[in-house]
Coordinates of C-alpha atoms in Angstrom, one line a residue:
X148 CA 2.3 -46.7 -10.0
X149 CA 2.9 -44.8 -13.1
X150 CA 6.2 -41.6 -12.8
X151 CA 3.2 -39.3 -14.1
X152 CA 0.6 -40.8 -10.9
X153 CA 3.9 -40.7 -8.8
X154 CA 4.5 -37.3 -9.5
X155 CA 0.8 -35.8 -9.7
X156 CA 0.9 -36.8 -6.4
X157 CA 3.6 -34.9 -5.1
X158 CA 2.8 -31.8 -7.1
X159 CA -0.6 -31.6 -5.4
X160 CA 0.5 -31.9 -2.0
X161 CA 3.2 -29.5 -3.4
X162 CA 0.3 -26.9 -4.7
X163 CA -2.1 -27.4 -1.2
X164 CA 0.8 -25.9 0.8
X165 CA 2.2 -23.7 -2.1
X166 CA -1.8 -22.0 -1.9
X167 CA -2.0 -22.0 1.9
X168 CA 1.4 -20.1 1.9
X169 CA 0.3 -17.8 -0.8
X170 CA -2.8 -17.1 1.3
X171 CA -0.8 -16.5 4.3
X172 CA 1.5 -14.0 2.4
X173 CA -1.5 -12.3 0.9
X174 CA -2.9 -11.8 3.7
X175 CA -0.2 -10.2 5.6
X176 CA 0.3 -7.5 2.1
X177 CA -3.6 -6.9 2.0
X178 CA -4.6 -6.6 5.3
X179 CA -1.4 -5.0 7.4
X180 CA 0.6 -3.2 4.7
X181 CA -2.0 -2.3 2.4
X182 CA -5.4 -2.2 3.1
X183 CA -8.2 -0.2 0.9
X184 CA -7.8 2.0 -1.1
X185 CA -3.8 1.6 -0.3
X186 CA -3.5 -1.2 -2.6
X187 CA -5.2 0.1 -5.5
X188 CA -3.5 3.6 -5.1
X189 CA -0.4 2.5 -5.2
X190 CA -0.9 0.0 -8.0
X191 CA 0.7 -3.3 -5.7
X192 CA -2.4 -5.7 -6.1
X193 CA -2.1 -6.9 -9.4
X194 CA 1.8 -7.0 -9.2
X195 CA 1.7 -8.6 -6.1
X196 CA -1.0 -11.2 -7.0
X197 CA 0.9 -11.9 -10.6
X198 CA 4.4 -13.1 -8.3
X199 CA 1.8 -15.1 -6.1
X200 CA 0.3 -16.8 -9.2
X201 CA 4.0 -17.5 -10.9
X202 CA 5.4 -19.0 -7.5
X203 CA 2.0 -21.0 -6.7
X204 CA 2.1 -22.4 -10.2
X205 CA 5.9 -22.7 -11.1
X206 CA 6.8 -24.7 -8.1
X207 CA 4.2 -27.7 -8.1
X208 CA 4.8 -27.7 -11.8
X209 CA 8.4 -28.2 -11.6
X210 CA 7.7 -31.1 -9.1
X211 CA 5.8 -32.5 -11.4
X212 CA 8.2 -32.7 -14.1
X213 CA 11.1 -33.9 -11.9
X214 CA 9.5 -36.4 -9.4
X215 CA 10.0 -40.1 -10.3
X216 CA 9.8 -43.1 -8.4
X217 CA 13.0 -44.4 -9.6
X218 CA 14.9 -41.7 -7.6
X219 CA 16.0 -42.7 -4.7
X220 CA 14.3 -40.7 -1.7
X221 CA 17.7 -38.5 -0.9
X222 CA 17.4 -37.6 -4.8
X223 CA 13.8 -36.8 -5.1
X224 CA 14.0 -34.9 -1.3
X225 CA 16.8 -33.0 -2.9
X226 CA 15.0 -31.9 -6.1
X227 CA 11.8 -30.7 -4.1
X228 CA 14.3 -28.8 -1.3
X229 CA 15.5 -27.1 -4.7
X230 CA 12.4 -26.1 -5.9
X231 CA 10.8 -24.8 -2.8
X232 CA 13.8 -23.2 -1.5
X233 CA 13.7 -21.3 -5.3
X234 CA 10.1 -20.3 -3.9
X235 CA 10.7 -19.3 -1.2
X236 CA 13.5 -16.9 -2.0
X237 CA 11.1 -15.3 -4.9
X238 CA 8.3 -14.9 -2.2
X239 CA 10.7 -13.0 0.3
X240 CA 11.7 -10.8 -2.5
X241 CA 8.4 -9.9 -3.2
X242 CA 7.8 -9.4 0.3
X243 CA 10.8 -7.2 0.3
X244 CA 9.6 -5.0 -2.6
X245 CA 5.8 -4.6 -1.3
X246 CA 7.5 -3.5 2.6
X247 CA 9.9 -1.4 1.4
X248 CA 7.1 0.6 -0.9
X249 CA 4.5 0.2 2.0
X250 CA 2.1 3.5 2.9
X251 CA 3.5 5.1 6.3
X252 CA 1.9 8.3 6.2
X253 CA -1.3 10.0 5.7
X254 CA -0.7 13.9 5.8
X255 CA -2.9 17.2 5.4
X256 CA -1.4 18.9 2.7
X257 CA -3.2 22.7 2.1
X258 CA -6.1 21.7 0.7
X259 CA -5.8 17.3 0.4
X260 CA -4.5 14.5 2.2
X261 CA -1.4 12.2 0.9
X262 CA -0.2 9.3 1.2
X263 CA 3.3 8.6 1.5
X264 CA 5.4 5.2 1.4
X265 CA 8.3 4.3 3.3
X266 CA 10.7 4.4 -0.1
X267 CA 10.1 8.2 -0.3
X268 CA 10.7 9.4 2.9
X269 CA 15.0 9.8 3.0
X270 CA 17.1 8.3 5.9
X271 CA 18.8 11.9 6.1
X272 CA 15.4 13.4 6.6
X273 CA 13.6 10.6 9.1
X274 CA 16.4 12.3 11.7
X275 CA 15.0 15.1 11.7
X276 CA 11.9 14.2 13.1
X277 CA 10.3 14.2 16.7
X278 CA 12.5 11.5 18.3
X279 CA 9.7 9.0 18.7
X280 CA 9.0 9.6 15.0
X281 CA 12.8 8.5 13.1
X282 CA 11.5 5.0 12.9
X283 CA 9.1 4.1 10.6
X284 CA 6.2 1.8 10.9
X285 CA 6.1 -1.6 9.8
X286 CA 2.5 -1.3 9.0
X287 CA -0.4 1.2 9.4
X288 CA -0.2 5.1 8.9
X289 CA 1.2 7.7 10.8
X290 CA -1.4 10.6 10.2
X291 CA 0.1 14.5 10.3
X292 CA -0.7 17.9 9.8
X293 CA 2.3 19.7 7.4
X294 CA 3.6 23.5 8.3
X295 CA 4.2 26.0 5.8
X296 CA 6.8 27.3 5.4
X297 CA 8.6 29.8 7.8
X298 CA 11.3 31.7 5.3
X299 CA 11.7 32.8 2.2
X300 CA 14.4 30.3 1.9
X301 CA 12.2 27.2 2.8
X302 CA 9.7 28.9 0.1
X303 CA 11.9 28.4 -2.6
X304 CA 13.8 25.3 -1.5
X305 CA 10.1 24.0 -0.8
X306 CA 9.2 24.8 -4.6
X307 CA 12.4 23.2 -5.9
X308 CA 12.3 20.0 -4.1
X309 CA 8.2 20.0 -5.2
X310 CA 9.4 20.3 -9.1
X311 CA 11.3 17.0 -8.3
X312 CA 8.3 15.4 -6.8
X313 CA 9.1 15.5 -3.2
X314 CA 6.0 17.7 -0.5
X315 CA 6.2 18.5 2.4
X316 CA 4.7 15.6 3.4
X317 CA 7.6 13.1 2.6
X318 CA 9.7 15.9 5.0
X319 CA 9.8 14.6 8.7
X320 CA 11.1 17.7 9.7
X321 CA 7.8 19.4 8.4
X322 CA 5.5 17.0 10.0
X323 CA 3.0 18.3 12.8
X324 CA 0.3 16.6 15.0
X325 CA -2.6 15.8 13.3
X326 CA -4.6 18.0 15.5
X327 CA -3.0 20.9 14.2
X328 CA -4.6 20.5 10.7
X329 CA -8.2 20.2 12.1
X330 CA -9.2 23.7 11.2
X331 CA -7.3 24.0 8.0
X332 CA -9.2 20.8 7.0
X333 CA -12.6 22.3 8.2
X334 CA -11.7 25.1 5.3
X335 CA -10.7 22.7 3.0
X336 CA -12.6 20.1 2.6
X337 CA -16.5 20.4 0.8
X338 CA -19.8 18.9 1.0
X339 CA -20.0 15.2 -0.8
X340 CA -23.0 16.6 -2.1
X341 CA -21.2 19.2 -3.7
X342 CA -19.0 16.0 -5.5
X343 CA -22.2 14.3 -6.4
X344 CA -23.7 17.8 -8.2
X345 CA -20.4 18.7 -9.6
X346 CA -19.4 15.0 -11.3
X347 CA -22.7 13.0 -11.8
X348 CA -20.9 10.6 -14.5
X349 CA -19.5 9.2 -11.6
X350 CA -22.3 9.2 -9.3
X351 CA -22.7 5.5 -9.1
X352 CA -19.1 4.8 -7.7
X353 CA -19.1 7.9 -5.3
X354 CA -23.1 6.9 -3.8
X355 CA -21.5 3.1 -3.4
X356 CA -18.4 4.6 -1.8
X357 CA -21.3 6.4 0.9
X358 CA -23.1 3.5 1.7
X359 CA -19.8 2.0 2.6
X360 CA -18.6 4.8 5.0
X361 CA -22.4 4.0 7.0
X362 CA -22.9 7.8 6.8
X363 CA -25.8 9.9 5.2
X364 CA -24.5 12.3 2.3
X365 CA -25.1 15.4 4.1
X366 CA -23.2 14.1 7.1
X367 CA -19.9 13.4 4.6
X368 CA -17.1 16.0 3.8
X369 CA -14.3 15.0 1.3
X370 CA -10.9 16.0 0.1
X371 CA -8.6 15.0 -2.8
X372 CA -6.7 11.9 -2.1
X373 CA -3.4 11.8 -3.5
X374 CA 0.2 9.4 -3.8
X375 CA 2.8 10.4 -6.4
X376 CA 1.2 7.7 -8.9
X377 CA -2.1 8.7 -8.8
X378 CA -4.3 12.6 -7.6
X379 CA -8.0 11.1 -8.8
X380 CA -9.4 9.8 -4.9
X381 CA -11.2 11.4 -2.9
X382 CA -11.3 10.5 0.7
X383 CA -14.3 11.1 2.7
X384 CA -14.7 12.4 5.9
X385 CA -17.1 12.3 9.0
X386 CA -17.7 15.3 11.4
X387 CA -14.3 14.9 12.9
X388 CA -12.1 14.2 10.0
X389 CA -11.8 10.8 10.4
X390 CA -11.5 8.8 6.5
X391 CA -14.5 6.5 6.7
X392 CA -14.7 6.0 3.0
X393 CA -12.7 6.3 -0.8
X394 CA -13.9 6.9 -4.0
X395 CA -11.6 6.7 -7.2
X396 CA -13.1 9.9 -8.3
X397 CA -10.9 13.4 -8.9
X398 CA -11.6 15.8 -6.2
X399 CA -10.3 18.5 -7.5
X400 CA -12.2 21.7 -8.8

């Protein structure tokens, strides 16, 4: 047997359990931490997918170039512990960075609904919420309603912090039951009709986005869908103001 037959066969053994791990991991981002339109709001897919792709490929390639039958098996064992322990260490990172950026919230804001990630929400603030609310959620959203504000003093401190990026919504201490927000949301949102009239160069996108959600048009309400990287979604809405579809369309008038 030839070093490159010797090695080609390592590195593909090396790349079947490199995939099935990748697939594993991928999973676990795409279908707990960030499911639609999650992922694509908060921009994680294609960074996420581009570490998947370097550690899938770097690590069977480096076993490729170092495997040689005439190491001796502590040697060669040695060299592939190296390069999948090096894998594995740049797959937990990335695992780190998606989970500490994961979505944990879905509030109504006034007049849309946003979504909030764990990295924006301050330890100083979590303690002020509900005591069965100062832990976040490893996956899934926490849904809320968001008070207004009760002083003049909240007024302004609530305009400041909003110059700086930060809403009520990434405030524990200004979270409500989601109940709470039912009417405000029955003022708020529109007919999806209303969309269709009002933006018919995307028309395409926001009938697919209808089909999806299993509801007729005229049974569909929507609001603005917003993150801090992105205000142009619209989420749409069933007679009880459940999300049962997306669009990537601007909801606002």
């Amino acid at each position: 047997m030839t070093r490159f037959q010797f090695a080609r066969r390592y590195a593909l053994r090396h790349l079947l359990v490199s995939i099935v791990i990748a697939g594993v991991s991928a999973a676990f981002v795409f279908g707990l931490l960030y499911p639609p339109p999650l992922q694509a709001m908060l921009g994680v897919g294609l960074i996420y997918l581009l570490l998947l792709t370097v550690d899938v490929v770097c690590g069977p390639l480096l076993t490729l170039l170092l495997a040689n039958p005439k190491k001796s098996i502590r040697l060669l064992w040695l060299d592939l512990g190296v390069i999948g322990l090096v894998q594995v260490l740049a797959l937990l990172y990335g695992l780190h960075t998606v989970w500490v950026g994961r979505p944990v919230v879905l509030a109504f804001e006034v007049d849309r609904l946003v979504v909030v990630t764990a990295n924006e929400i301050a330890p100083e603030e979590l303690a002020r919420a509900a005591p069965d609310r100062q832990h976040l959620p490893w996956w899934g959203l926490w849904q809320f309603n968001t008070r207004e504000a009760k002083t003049m003093d909240e007024s302004f401190e609530t305009f400041t912090l909003g110059m700086s990026g930060i809403s009520p919504a990434m405030r524990p201490g200004w979270w409500l039951p989601w109940e709470t927000g039912l009417e405000g949301m029955a003022r708020q949102a529109k007919p999806v009709e209303a969309l269709l009239a009002r933006r018919p160069q995307d028309a395409a996108v926001l009938q697919a986005a209808i089909k999806a959600s299993g509801l007729p048009a005229n049974e569909l309400r929507y609001l603005p869908l917003t993150c801090t990287r992105t205000k142009d979604w619209v989420a749409l809405l069933d007679a009880q103001f459940n999300m049962v579809g997306y669009a990537p369309i601007d909801g606002f008038d």
